[in-house]
Amino acid sequence: MEKKFKVGLIRVLTTEDQDILLAHEKLLNQYFPMLTVETRCIPDQYEGIHSPELCMLAIPKIVETAKSFRDVDMIIVSCADDPGVEEIREALPGIPVTGGGETTLALARKYGEKIGVLGITDYAPKAYAKLKSDQLLIGRPDGVYSTLDLMMPQGRKSTVNMAKKLKEQGADVLALACTGMATIGIAKELEEAAGIPVIDPVMAEGLFAYFEYLKK
């Protein structure tokens, strides 16, 4: 009998568009078909999270959304800043919880010492705080201030340009610091443009879920 493993996936971007809402679930189903994924988004966060203030506003909503899942084996907060991850661990002990930041960083460190953090903010997600400043290169594409901007043609072009700049500045690997970059499926394009490994945060989240699946 095939083992079942259910993941509760939290999107921090509020949307009624089912294609956008289920984009990360579909990617995980593609990468890791042994996982069963249920997606929910938090309310009243139509620009997602792109500032510390929005992050603080979102955390209680994320925790409540996590509590609303039933019979899940794991919870993923599909955001590179890992908002609410620690709080969910405290609220729901015994359930593995992870986010797009800590998983992406863990994989990025496998590929080099100098990490290019390519995201939608001028600061690195909190998972990167333990690294030394000389290990990080932070780049926000011109004109990109939220995950919605990534969905525009100019946002995509600016993201490719920033990937090249980070490589020129000495990055060994690019860590995508916004899961919206996974939504638009840009990782391969960036890898070809920059010529260095690129870590897709949704793929990273799923890889950690797959590990938990194997352990169960």
PDB file of C-alpha atoms in Angstrom:
ATOM      1  CA  MET A   1       0.000   0.000   0.000  1.00  0.00           C
ATOM      2  CA  GLU A   2       1.426   3.377  -1.055  1.00  0.00           C
ATOM      3  CA  LYS A   3       2.393   5.682   1.767  1.00  0.00           C
ATOM      4  CA  LYS A   4       0.413   8.936   1.941  1.00  0.00           C
ATOM      5  CA  PHE A   5       1.926  12.249   2.960  1.00  0.00           C
ATOM      6  CA  LYS A   6      -0.195  15.377   3.070  1.00  0.00           C
ATOM      7  CA  VAL A   7       1.311  18.856   3.000  1.00  0.00           C
ATOM      8  CA  GLY A   8      -0.560  21.972   4.046  1.00  0.00           C
ATOM      9  CA  LEU A   9       0.812  24.776   1.855  1.00  0.00           C
ATOM     10  CA  ILE A  10       0.299  28.392   2.923  1.00  0.00           C
ATOM     11  CA  ARG A  11       0.457  31.176   0.350  1.00  0.00           C
ATOM     12  CA  VAL A  12       1.105  34.621   1.821  1.00  0.00           C
ATOM     13  CA  LEU A  13      -0.339  36.352  -1.226  1.00  0.00           C
ATOM     14  CA  THR A  14      -4.118  36.743  -1.056  1.00  0.00           C
ATOM     15  CA  THR A  15      -5.675  35.924  -4.418  1.00  0.00           C
ATOM     16  CA  GLU A  16      -8.950  34.700  -5.886  1.00  0.00           C
ATOM     17  CA  ASP A  17      -7.171  33.652  -9.087  1.00  0.00           C
ATOM     18  CA  GLN A  18      -7.009  29.871  -8.854  1.00  0.00           C
ATOM     19  CA  ASP A  19      -4.094  29.611 -11.274  1.00  0.00           C
ATOM     20  CA  ILE A  20      -1.986  31.878  -9.075  1.00  0.00           C
ATOM     21  CA  LEU A  21      -3.250  30.350  -5.820  1.00  0.00           C
ATOM     22  CA  LEU A  22      -2.435  26.795  -6.878  1.00  0.00           C
ATOM     23  CA  ALA A  23       0.788  27.579  -8.764  1.00  0.00           C
ATOM     24  CA  HIS A  24       3.096  26.282  -6.027  1.00  0.00           C
ATOM     25  CA  GLU A  25       0.913  23.228  -5.387  1.00  0.00           C
ATOM     26  CA  LYS A  26       1.099  22.346  -9.076  1.00  0.00           C
ATOM     27  CA  LEU A  27       4.882  22.706  -9.048  1.00  0.00           C
ATOM     28  CA  LEU A  28       5.187  20.433  -6.021  1.00  0.00           C
ATOM     29  CA  ASN A  29       2.888  17.875  -7.666  1.00  0.00           C
ATOM     30  CA  GLN A  30       5.134  18.005 -10.714  1.00  0.00           C
ATOM     31  CA  TYR A  31       8.401  17.675  -8.799  1.00  0.00           C
ATOM     32  CA  PHE A  32       7.226  15.310  -6.040  1.00  0.00           C
ATOM     33  CA  PRO A  33       4.119  13.347  -7.135  1.00  0.00           C
ATOM     34  CA  MET A  34       4.187  11.247  -3.971  1.00  0.00           C
ATOM     35  CA  LEU A  35       3.068  14.317  -1.962  1.00  0.00           C
ATOM     36  CA  THR A  36      -0.562  15.336  -1.536  1.00  0.00           C
ATOM     37  CA  VAL A  37      -0.782  19.120  -1.277  1.00  0.00           C
ATOM     38  CA  GLU A  38      -3.583  21.327   0.016  1.00  0.00           C
ATOM     39  CA  THR A  39      -3.158  25.077  -0.557  1.00  0.00           C
ATOM     40  CA  ARG A  40      -4.664  27.930   1.422  1.00  0.00           C
ATOM     41  CA  CYS A  41      -3.857  31.641   1.305  1.00  0.00           C
ATOM     42  CA  ILE A  42      -4.019  34.152   4.117  1.00  0.00           C
ATOM     43  CA  PRO A  43      -6.654  36.911   3.989  1.00  0.00           C
ATOM     44  CA  ASP A  44      -6.232  40.610   3.155  1.00  0.00           C
ATOM     45  CA  GLN A  45      -2.636  40.470   1.944  1.00  0.00           C
ATOM     46  CA  TYR A  46      -3.089  41.285  -1.733  1.00  0.00           C
ATOM     47  CA  GLU A  47       0.508  42.419  -2.249  1.00  0.00           C
ATOM     48  CA  GLY A  48       1.976  39.502  -0.318  1.00  0.00           C
ATOM     49  CA  ILE A  49       4.952  40.309   1.891  1.00  0.00           C
ATOM     50  CA  HIS A  50       7.621  42.761   0.796  1.00  0.00           C
ATOM     51  CA  SER A  51       8.448  44.680   3.965  1.00  0.00           C
ATOM     52  CA  PRO A  52       9.014  43.952   7.683  1.00  0.00           C
ATOM     53  CA  GLU A  53       5.712  45.697   8.454  1.00  0.00           C
ATOM     54  CA  LEU A  54       3.745  43.466   6.092  1.00  0.00           C
ATOM     55  CA  CYS A  55       5.540  40.443   7.529  1.00  0.00           C
ATOM     56  CA  MET A  56       4.464  41.303  11.081  1.00  0.00           C
ATOM     57  CA  LEU A  57       0.920  41.884   9.866  1.00  0.00           C
ATOM     58  CA  ALA A  58       0.867  38.498   8.159  1.00  0.00           C
ATOM     59  CA  ILE A  59       2.247  36.287  10.926  1.00  0.00           C
ATOM     60  CA  PRO A  60      -0.966  35.935  13.006  1.00  0.00           C
ATOM     61  CA  LYS A  61      -2.905  35.170   9.803  1.00  0.00           C
ATOM     62  CA  ILE A  62      -0.344  32.545   8.823  1.00  0.00           C
ATOM     63  CA  VAL A  63      -0.566  30.825  12.204  1.00  0.00           C
ATOM     64  CA  GLU A  64      -4.370  30.764  12.068  1.00  0.00           C
ATOM     65  CA  THR A  65      -4.258  29.367   8.541  1.00  0.00           C
ATOM     66  CA  ALA A  66      -1.868  26.652   9.705  1.00  0.00           C
ATOM     67  CA  LYS A  67      -4.288  25.712  12.476  1.00  0.00           C
ATOM     68  CA  SER A  68      -7.122  25.400   9.956  1.00  0.00           C
ATOM     69  CA  PHE A  69      -5.562  22.419   8.173  1.00  0.00           C
ATOM     70  CA  ARG A  70      -6.791  18.960   9.118  1.00  0.00           C
ATOM     71  CA  ASP A  71      -4.742  15.745   9.093  1.00  0.00           C
ATOM     72  CA  VAL A  72      -1.614  17.160   7.491  1.00  0.00           C
ATOM     73  CA  ASP A  73       1.801  15.571   7.921  1.00  0.00           C
ATOM     74  CA  MET A  74       3.709  18.793   7.296  1.00  0.00           C
ATOM     75  CA  ILE A  75       3.168  22.531   6.815  1.00  0.00           C
ATOM     76  CA  ILE A  76       5.034  24.722   4.350  1.00  0.00           C
ATOM     77  CA  VAL A  77       4.902  28.507   4.472  1.00  0.00           C
ATOM     78  CA  SER A  78       5.647  29.231   0.830  1.00  0.00           C
ATOM     79  CA  CYS A  79       7.500  32.479   1.357  1.00  0.00           C
ATOM     80  CA  ALA A  80      11.240  33.174   1.307  1.00  0.00           C
ATOM     81  CA  ASP A  81      11.108  35.154   4.558  1.00  0.00           C
ATOM     82  CA  ASP A  82       9.719  32.148   6.506  1.00  0.00           C
ATOM     83  CA  PRO A  83       7.033  34.289   8.217  1.00  0.00           C
ATOM     84  CA  GLY A  84       5.253  32.428  10.985  1.00  0.00           C
ATOM     85  CA  VAL A  85       7.397  29.306  10.711  1.00  0.00           C
ATOM     86  CA  GLU A  86       8.717  29.512  14.271  1.00  0.00           C
ATOM     87  CA  GLU A  87       5.290  30.518  15.593  1.00  0.00           C
ATOM     88  CA  ILE A  88       3.617  27.544  13.897  1.00  0.00           C
ATOM     89  CA  ARG A  89       6.224  25.198  15.365  1.00  0.00           C
ATOM     90  CA  GLU A  90       5.297  26.480  18.806  1.00  0.00           C
ATOM     91  CA  ALA A  91       1.555  26.328  18.154  1.00  0.00           C
ATOM     92  CA  LEU A  92       1.567  22.891  16.492  1.00  0.00           C
ATOM     93  CA  PRO A  93       4.355  20.833  18.065  1.00  0.00           C
ATOM     94  CA  GLY A  94       4.969  17.498  16.432  1.00  0.00           C
ATOM     95  CA  ILE A  95       4.234  18.668  12.887  1.00  0.00           C
ATOM     96  CA  PRO A  96       7.244  19.442  10.683  1.00  0.00           C
ATOM     97  CA  VAL A  97       7.157  23.050   9.473  1.00  0.00           C
ATOM     98  CA  THR A  98       9.413  24.833   7.014  1.00  0.00           C
ATOM     99  CA  GLY A  99       9.508  27.787   4.644  1.00  0.00           C
ATOM    100  CA  GLY A 100      11.062  28.961   1.437  1.00  0.00           C
ATOM    101  CA  GLY A 101      13.935  30.837   3.080  1.00  0.00           C
ATOM    102  CA  GLU A 102      15.628  28.256   5.273  1.00  0.00           C
ATOM    103  CA  THR A 103      15.256  25.529   2.653  1.00  0.00           C
ATOM    104  CA  THR A 104      16.668  27.666  -0.173  1.00  0.00           C
ATOM    105  CA  LEU A 105      19.608  28.764   1.945  1.00  0.00           C
ATOM    106  CA  ALA A 106      20.417  25.189   2.947  1.00  0.00           C
ATOM    107  CA  LEU A 107      20.665  24.149  -0.703  1.00  0.00           C
ATOM    108  CA  ALA A 108      22.469  27.314  -1.817  1.00  0.00           C
ATOM    109  CA  ARG A 109      25.297  26.695   0.645  1.00  0.00           C
ATOM    110  CA  LYS A 110      25.991  23.409  -1.125  1.00  0.00           C
ATOM    111  CA  TYR A 111      26.997  25.304  -4.270  1.00  0.00           C
ATOM    112  CA  GLY A 112      29.307  28.004  -2.991  1.00  0.00           C
ATOM    113  CA  GLU A 113      30.434  30.423  -0.315  1.00  0.00           C
ATOM    114  CA  LYS A 114      29.165  33.659  -1.849  1.00  0.00           C
ATOM    115  CA  ILE A 115      25.390  33.654  -2.264  1.00  0.00           C
ATOM    116  CA  GLY A 116      23.548  36.060  -4.540  1.00  0.00           C
ATOM    117  CA  VAL A 117      20.198  36.754  -2.882  1.00  0.00           C
ATOM    118  CA  LEU A 118      17.805  37.713  -5.663  1.00  0.00           C
ATOM    119  CA  GLY A 119      14.501  38.948  -4.290  1.00  0.00           C
ATOM    120  CA  ILE A 120      11.975  41.777  -4.087  1.00  0.00           C
ATOM    121  CA  THR A 121      13.452  43.585  -1.081  1.00  0.00           C
ATOM    122  CA  ASP A 122      16.682  45.434  -0.379  1.00  0.00           C
ATOM    123  CA  TYR A 123      17.437  43.132   2.549  1.00  0.00           C
ATOM    124  CA  ALA A 124      17.991  39.391   2.795  1.00  0.00           C
ATOM    125  CA  PRO A 125      15.349  37.117   4.340  1.00  0.00           C
ATOM    126  CA  LYS A 126      15.853  36.364   8.019  1.00  0.00           C
ATOM    127  CA  ALA A 127      17.171  32.852   7.335  1.00  0.00           C
ATOM    128  CA  TYR A 128      20.347  34.485   6.017  1.00  0.00           C
ATOM    129  CA  ALA A 129      21.035  36.466   9.201  1.00  0.00           C
ATOM    130  CA  LYS A 130      23.552  33.918  10.493  1.00  0.00           C
ATOM    131  CA  LEU A 131      25.796  34.365   7.467  1.00  0.00           C
ATOM    132  CA  LYS A 132      28.631  36.872   7.414  1.00  0.00           C
ATOM    133  CA  SER A 133      28.034  40.016   5.387  1.00  0.00           C
ATOM    134  CA  ASP A 134      30.821  39.120   2.965  1.00  0.00           C
ATOM    135  CA  GLN A 135      29.019  35.876   2.107  1.00  0.00           C
ATOM    136  CA  LEU A 136      25.981  37.725   0.752  1.00  0.00           C
ATOM    137  CA  LEU A 137      25.256  39.786  -2.328  1.00  0.00           C
ATOM    138  CA  ILE A 138      21.742  41.236  -2.292  1.00  0.00           C
ATOM    139  CA  GLY A 139      19.973  42.263  -5.473  1.00  0.00           C
ATOM    140  CA  ARG A 140      16.464  43.572  -6.115  1.00  0.00           C
ATOM    141  CA  PRO A 141      15.512  43.919  -9.798  1.00  0.00           C
ATOM    142  CA  ASP A 142      14.856  47.479 -10.945  1.00  0.00           C
ATOM    143  CA  GLY A 143      11.175  48.355 -10.736  1.00  0.00           C
ATOM    144  CA  VAL A 144      10.269  45.238  -8.751  1.00  0.00           C
ATOM    145  CA  TYR A 145       8.754  45.932  -5.341  1.00  0.00           C
ATOM    146  CA  SER A 146       6.248  43.099  -4.893  1.00  0.00           C
ATOM    147  CA  THR A 147       5.504  39.634  -6.213  1.00  0.00           C
ATOM    148  CA  LEU A 148       2.932  41.178  -8.563  1.00  0.00           C
ATOM    149  CA  ASP A 149       5.677  43.103 -10.373  1.00  0.00           C
ATOM    150  CA  LEU A 150       7.394  39.827 -11.228  1.00  0.00           C
ATOM    151  CA  MET A 151       4.384  38.830 -13.319  1.00  0.00           C
ATOM    152  CA  MET A 152       4.901  41.773 -15.675  1.00  0.00           C
ATOM    153  CA  PRO A 153       7.223  41.427 -18.721  1.00  0.00           C
ATOM    154  CA  GLN A 154       9.450  44.263 -17.496  1.00  0.00           C
ATOM    155  CA  GLY A 155       9.716  42.631 -14.067  1.00  0.00           C
ATOM    156  CA  ARG A 156      10.911  39.410 -15.634  1.00  0.00           C
ATOM    157  CA  LYS A 157      13.468  41.250 -17.777  1.00  0.00           C
ATOM    158  CA  SER A 158      14.774  43.184 -14.773  1.00  0.00           C
ATOM    159  CA  THR A 159      15.115  39.938 -12.816  1.00  0.00           C
ATOM    160  CA  VAL A 160      17.288  38.408 -15.543  1.00  0.00           C
ATOM    161  CA  ASN A 161      19.442  41.542 -15.623  1.00  0.00           C
ATOM    162  CA  MET A 162      19.928  41.477 -11.853  1.00  0.00           C
ATOM    163  CA  ALA A 163      20.918  37.802 -11.965  1.00  0.00           C
ATOM    164  CA  LYS A 164      23.700  38.699 -14.400  1.00  0.00           C
ATOM    165  CA  LYS A 165      24.847  41.574 -12.171  1.00  0.00           C
ATOM    166  CA  LEU A 166      25.049  39.347  -9.109  1.00  0.00           C
ATOM    167  CA  LYS A 167      27.192  36.878 -11.047  1.00  0.00           C
ATOM    168  CA  GLU A 168      29.459  39.737 -12.161  1.00  0.00           C
ATOM    169  CA  GLN A 169      29.785  40.831  -8.520  1.00  0.00           C
ATOM    170  CA  GLY A 170      31.112  37.397  -7.582  1.00  0.00           C
ATOM    171  CA  ALA A 171      28.103  35.253  -6.670  1.00  0.00           C
ATOM    172  CA  ASP A 172      28.737  31.490  -6.801  1.00  0.00           C
ATOM    173  CA  VAL A 173      25.042  30.646  -6.657  1.00  0.00           C
ATOM    174  CA  LEU A 174      21.738  32.511  -6.821  1.00  0.00           C
ATOM    175  CA  ALA A 175      19.184  31.978  -4.076  1.00  0.00           C
ATOM    176  CA  LEU A 176      15.770  33.176  -5.211  1.00  0.00           C
ATOM    177  CA  ALA A 177      14.438  35.180  -2.271  1.00  0.00           C
ATOM    178  CA  CYS A 178      10.838  35.391  -3.421  1.00  0.00           C
ATOM    179  CA  THR A 179       8.615  32.392  -4.127  1.00  0.00           C
ATOM    180  CA  GLY A 180       6.915  34.539  -6.768  1.00  0.00           C
ATOM    181  CA  MET A 181       9.961  33.804  -8.903  1.00  0.00           C
ATOM    182  CA  ALA A 182       8.986  30.148  -8.720  1.00  0.00           C
ATOM    183  CA  THR A 183       5.433  31.100  -9.703  1.00  0.00           C
ATOM    184  CA  ILE A 184       6.714  32.601 -12.966  1.00  0.00           C
ATOM    185  CA  GLY A 185       9.088  29.671 -13.530  1.00  0.00           C
ATOM    186  CA  ILE A 186      12.175  31.786 -14.097  1.00  0.00           C
ATOM    187  CA  ALA A 187      14.896  29.684 -12.425  1.00  0.00           C
ATOM    188  CA  LYS A 188      16.114  27.899 -15.576  1.00  0.00           C
ATOM    189  CA  GLU A 189      16.170  31.148 -17.527  1.00  0.00           C
ATOM    190  CA  LEU A 190      18.253  32.791 -14.816  1.00  0.00           C
ATOM    191  CA  GLU A 191      20.643  29.832 -14.678  1.00  0.00           C
ATOM    192  CA  GLU A 192      21.218  30.053 -18.423  1.00  0.00           C
ATOM    193  CA  ALA A 193      21.639  33.845 -18.322  1.00  0.00           C
ATOM    194  CA  ALA A 194      23.990  33.969 -15.330  1.00  0.00           C
ATOM    195  CA  GLY A 195      25.826  30.687 -15.841  1.00  0.00           C
ATOM    196  CA  ILE A 196      25.686  29.688 -12.167  1.00  0.00           C
ATOM    197  CA  PRO A 197      23.328  27.447 -10.144  1.00  0.00           C
ATOM    198  CA  VAL A 198      19.944  28.914  -9.190  1.00  0.00           C
ATOM    199  CA  ILE A 199      17.925  27.609  -6.239  1.00  0.00           C
ATOM    200  CA  ASP A 200      14.165  27.696  -6.766  1.00  0.00           C
ATOM    201  CA  PRO A 201      12.464  28.129  -3.354  1.00  0.00           C
ATOM    202  CA  VAL A 202       9.389  26.025  -4.127  1.00  0.00           C
ATOM    203  CA  MET A 203      11.563  23.159  -5.329  1.00  0.00           C
ATOM    204  CA  ALA A 204      13.624  23.553  -2.143  1.00  0.00           C
ATOM    205  CA  GLU A 205      10.505  23.448   0.046  1.00  0.00           C
ATOM    206  CA  GLY A 206       9.364  20.315  -1.718  1.00  0.00           C
ATOM    207  CA  LEU A 207      12.721  18.622  -1.339  1.00  0.00           C
ATOM    208  CA  PHE A 208      12.505  19.041   2.438  1.00  0.00           C
ATOM    209  CA  ALA A 209       8.927  17.732   2.363  1.00  0.00           C
ATOM    210  CA  TYR A 210      10.156  14.730   0.392  1.00  0.00           C
ATOM    211  CA  PHE A 211      12.737  14.064   3.107  1.00  0.00           C
ATOM    212  CA  GLU A 212       9.964  14.094   5.725  1.00  0.00           C
ATOM    213  CA  TYR A 213       7.927  11.765   3.519  1.00  0.00           C
ATOM    214  CA  LEU A 214      10.809   9.288   3.384  1.00  0.00           C
ATOM    215  CA  LYS A 215      11.221   9.459   7.160  1.00  0.00           C
ATOM    216  CA  LYS A 216       7.564   8.749   7.898  1.00  0.00           C
TER     217      LYS A 216
END
